[in-house]
Short mmCIF file of C-alpha atoms in Angstrom, two decimals:
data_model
loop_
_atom_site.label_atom_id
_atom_site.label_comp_id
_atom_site.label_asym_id
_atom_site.label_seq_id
_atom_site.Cartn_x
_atom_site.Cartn_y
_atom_site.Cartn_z
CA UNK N 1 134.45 94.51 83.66
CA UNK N 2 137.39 93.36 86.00
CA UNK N 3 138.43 90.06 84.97
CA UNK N 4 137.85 86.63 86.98
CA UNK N 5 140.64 85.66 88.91
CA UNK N 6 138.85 82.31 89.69
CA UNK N 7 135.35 79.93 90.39
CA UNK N 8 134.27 82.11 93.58
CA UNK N 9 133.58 84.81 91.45
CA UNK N 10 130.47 84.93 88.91
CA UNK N 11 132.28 86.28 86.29
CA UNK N 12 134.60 83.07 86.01
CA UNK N 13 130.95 80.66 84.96
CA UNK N 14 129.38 83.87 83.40
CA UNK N 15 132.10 86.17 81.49
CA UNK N 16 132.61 84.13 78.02
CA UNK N 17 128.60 84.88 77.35
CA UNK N 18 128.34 88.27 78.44
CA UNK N 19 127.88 90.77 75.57
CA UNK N 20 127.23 88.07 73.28
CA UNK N 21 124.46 87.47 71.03
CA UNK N 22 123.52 85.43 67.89
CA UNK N 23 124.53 87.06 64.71
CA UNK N 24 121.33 88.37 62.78
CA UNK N 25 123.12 87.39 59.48
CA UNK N 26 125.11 84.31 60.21
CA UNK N 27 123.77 82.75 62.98
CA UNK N 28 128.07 82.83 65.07
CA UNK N 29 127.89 83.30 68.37
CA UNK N 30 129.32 87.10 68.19
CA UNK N 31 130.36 89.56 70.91
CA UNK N 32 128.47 93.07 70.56
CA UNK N 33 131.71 94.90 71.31
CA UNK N 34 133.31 93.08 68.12
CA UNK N 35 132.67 92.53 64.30
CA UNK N 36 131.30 89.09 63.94
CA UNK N 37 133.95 87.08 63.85
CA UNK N 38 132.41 84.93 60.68
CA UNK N 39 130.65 87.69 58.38
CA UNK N 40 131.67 90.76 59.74
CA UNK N 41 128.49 92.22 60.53
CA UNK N 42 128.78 95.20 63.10
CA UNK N 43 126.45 96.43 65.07
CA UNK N 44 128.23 98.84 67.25
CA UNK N 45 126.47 101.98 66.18
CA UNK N 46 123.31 101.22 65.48
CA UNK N 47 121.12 104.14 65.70
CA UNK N 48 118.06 104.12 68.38
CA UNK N 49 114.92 103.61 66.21
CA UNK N 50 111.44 105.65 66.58
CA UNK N 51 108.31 103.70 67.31
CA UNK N 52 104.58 105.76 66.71
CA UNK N 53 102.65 105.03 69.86
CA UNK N 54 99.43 106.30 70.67
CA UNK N 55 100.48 109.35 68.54
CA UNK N 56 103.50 109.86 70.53
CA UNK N 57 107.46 108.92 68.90
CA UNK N 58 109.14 106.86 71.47
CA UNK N 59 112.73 106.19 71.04
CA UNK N 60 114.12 103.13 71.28
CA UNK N 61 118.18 102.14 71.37
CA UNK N 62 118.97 98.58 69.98
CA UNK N 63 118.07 95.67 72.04
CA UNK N 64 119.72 92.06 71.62
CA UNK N 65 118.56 88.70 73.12
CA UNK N 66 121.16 87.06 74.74
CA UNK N 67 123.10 84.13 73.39
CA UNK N 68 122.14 81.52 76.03
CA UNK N 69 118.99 80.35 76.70
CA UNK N 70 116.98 80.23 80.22
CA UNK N 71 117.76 77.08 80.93
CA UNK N 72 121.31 76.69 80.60
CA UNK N 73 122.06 80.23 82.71
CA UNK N 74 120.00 78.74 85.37
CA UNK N 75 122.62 75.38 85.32
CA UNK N 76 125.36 77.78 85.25
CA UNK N 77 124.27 79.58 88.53
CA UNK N 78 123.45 76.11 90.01
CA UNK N 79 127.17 75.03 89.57
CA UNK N 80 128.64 78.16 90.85
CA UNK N 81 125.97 78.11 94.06
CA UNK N 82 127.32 74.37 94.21
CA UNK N 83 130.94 75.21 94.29
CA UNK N 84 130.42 77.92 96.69
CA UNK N 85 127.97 75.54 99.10
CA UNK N 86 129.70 74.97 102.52
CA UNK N 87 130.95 71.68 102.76
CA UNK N 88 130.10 70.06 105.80
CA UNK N 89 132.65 68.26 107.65
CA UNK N 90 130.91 65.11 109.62
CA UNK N 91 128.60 62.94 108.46
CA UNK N 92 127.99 64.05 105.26
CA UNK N 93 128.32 60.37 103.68
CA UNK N 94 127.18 58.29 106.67
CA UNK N 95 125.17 56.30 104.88
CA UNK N 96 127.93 55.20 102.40
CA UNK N 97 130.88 52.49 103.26
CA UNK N 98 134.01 53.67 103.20
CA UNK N 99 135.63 53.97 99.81
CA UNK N 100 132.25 54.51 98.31
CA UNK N 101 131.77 58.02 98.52
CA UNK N 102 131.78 60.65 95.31
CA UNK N 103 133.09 64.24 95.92
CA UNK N 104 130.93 66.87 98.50
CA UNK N 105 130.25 68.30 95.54
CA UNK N 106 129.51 65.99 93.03
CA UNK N 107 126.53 67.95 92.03
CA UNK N 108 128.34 70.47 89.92
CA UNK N 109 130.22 67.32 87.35
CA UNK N 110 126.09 66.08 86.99
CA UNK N 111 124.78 69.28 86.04
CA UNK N 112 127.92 70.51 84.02
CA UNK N 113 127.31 66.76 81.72
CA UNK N 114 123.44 68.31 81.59
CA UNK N 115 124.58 71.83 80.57
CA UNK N 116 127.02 70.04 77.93
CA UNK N 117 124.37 67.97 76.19
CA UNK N 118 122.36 70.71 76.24
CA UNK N 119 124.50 73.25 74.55
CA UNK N 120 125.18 70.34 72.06
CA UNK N 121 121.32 69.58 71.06
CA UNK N 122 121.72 73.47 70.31
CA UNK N 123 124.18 72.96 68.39
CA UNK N 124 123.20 69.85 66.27
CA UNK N 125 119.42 71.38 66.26
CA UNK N 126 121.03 74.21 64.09
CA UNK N 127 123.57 72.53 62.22
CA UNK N 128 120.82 70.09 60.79
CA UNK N 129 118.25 73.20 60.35
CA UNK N 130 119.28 73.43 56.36
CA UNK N 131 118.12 69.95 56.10
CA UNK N 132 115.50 69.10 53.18
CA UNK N 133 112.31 68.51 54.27
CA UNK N 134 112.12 66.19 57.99
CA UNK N 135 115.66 64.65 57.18
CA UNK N 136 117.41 67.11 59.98
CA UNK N 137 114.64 65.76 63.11
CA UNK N 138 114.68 62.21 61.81
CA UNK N 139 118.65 62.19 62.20
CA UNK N 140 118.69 63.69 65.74
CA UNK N 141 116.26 61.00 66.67
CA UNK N 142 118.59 58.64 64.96
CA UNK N 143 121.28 59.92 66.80
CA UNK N 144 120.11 61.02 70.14
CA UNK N 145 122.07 59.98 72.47
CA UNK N 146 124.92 62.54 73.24
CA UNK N 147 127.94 59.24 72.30
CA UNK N 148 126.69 58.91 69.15
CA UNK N 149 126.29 62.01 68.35
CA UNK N 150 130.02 63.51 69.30
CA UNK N 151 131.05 60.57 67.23
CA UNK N 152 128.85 59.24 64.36
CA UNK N 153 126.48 62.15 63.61
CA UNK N 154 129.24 64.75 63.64
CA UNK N 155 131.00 62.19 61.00
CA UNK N 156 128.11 62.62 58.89
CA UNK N 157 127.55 65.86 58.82
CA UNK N 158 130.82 67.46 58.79
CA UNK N 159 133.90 64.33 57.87
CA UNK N 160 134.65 64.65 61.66
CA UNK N 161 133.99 64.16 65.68
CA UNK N 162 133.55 66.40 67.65
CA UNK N 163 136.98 65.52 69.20
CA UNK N 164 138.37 66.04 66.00
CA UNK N 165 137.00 69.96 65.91
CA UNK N 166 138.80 70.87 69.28
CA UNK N 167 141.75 69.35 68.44
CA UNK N 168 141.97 71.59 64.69
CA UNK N 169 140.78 74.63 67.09
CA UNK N 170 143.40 73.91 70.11
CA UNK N 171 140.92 73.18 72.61
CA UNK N 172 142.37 69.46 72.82
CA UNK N 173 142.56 69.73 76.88
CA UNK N 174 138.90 70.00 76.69
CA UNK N 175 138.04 67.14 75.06
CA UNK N 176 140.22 65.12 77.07
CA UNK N 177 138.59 66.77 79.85
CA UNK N 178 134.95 66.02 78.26
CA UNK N 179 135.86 62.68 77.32
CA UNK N 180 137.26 61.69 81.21
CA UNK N 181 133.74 63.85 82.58
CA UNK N 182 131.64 61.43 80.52
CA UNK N 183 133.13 58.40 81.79
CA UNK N 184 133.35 59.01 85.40
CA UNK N 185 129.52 60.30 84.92
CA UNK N 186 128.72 56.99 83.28
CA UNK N 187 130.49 54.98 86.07
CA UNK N 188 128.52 56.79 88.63
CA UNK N 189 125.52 55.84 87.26
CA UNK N 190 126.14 52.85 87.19
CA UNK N 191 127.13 51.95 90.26
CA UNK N 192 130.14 53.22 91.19
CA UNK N 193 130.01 56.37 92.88
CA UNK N 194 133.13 57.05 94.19
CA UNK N 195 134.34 57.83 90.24
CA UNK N 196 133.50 61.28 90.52
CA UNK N 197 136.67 63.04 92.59
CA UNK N 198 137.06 66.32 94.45
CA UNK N 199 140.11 66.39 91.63
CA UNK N 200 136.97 66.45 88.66
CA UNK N 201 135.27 68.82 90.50
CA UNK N 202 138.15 71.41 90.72
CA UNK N 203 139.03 70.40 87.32
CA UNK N 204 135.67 71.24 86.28
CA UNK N 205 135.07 74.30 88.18
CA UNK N 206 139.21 75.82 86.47
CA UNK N 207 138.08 75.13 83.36
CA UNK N 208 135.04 76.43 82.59
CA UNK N 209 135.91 79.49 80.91
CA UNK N 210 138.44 77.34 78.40
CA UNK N 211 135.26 75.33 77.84
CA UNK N 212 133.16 78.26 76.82
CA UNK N 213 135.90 79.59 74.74
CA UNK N 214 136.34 76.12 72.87
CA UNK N 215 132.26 75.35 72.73
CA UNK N 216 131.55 78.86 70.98
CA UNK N 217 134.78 78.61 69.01
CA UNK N 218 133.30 74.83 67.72
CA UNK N 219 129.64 76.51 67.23
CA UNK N 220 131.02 79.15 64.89
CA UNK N 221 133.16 76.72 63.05
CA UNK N 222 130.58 74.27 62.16
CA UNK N 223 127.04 75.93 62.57
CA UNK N 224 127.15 79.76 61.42
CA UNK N 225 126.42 80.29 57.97
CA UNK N 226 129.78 81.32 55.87
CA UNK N 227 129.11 84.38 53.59
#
């Protein structure tokens, strides 16, 4: 596969997934071409396997799921088909005063917040899975909103935020990134519209791949199970 070069190509939103499924032993996010990076576990030559059907042996190579689910490759394909929308050049804010206006393409900052908190109830869904009895649900309700849980639930669970992990891992452009997406999505909620930039956007739309790279790498770290 030919690298990326940048956002107008698929393989910049899509690459850091493809190949990669969820270890059978661990639970890491792994990459099929690779060990897994946590336990080791290989499955690079896994021999086909027959299946009796109707009298007849059918042979069947190894099949993985996917790491990501439906839902958050669909958000991935609406940001790319958002940063590759035309932009139109008159009166696409007509409606607005002047000074009041949010990027062209302020779509793709919303749903990259939605694909964030999503990938994060993933990961705080399985980090809590161990939990005796209801205690793992009855903290996520607790802690549901996506503040407290960055902050105050990760404290909990692992003597850290969230911040804290990216930081140890190198990722700490990301979570100043993160950190500057949330506010700026919380100020355009709340009335002020205008927070959300074309510079976000771009800054959004150049670092995705980092992101996926630091989001797997914090996954691994905190939710697979060490042998």
């Amino acid at each position: 596969m030919t690298p990326a070069t940048g956002p107008d190509d698929w393989e910049w939103w899509w690459g850091k997934w493809r190949d990669r499924i969820r270890c059978g032993t661990c639970l890491a996010l792994m990459d099929l071409n690779s060990p897994c990076p946590v336990c080791c576990c290989d499955f690079r030559n896994l021999a086909p396997a027959g299946h009796l059907i109707d009298g007849q042996l059918i042979i069947v190579p190894p099949t993985f799921m996917g790491a990501l689910d439906w839902s958050s490759y669909v958000m991935l394909q609406l940001m790319e088909r958002e940063w590759l929308r035309p932009i139109p050049t008159e009166g696409k804010w007509s409606a607005l005063p002047k000074g009041n206006t949010p990027s062209s393409r302020v779509l793709l900052v919303l749903i990259f917040w939605t694909y964030f908190e999503s990938l994060m109830g993933w990961f705080y869904e399985t980090a809590t899975k161990g939990l005796p009895g209801t205690v793992g649900p009855d903290i996520l309700r607790r802690y549901s909103f996506i503040g407290a849980r960055l902050d105050r639930l990760h404290k909990i669970l692992f003597g850290a935020t969230y911040g804290d992990d990216l930081e140890q891992l190198g990722f700490g452009t990301i979570w100043k990134h993160l950190t500057n997406v949330q506010q700026q999505r919380n100020a355009f909620m709340h009335g002020n519209p205008e927070a959300i930039t074309d510079s976000l956007v771009e800054d959004t739309a150049r670092l995705i791949p980092e992101f996926h790279e630091a989001w797997i790498a914090s996954f691994n770290m905190r939710c697979a199970k060490r042998p």
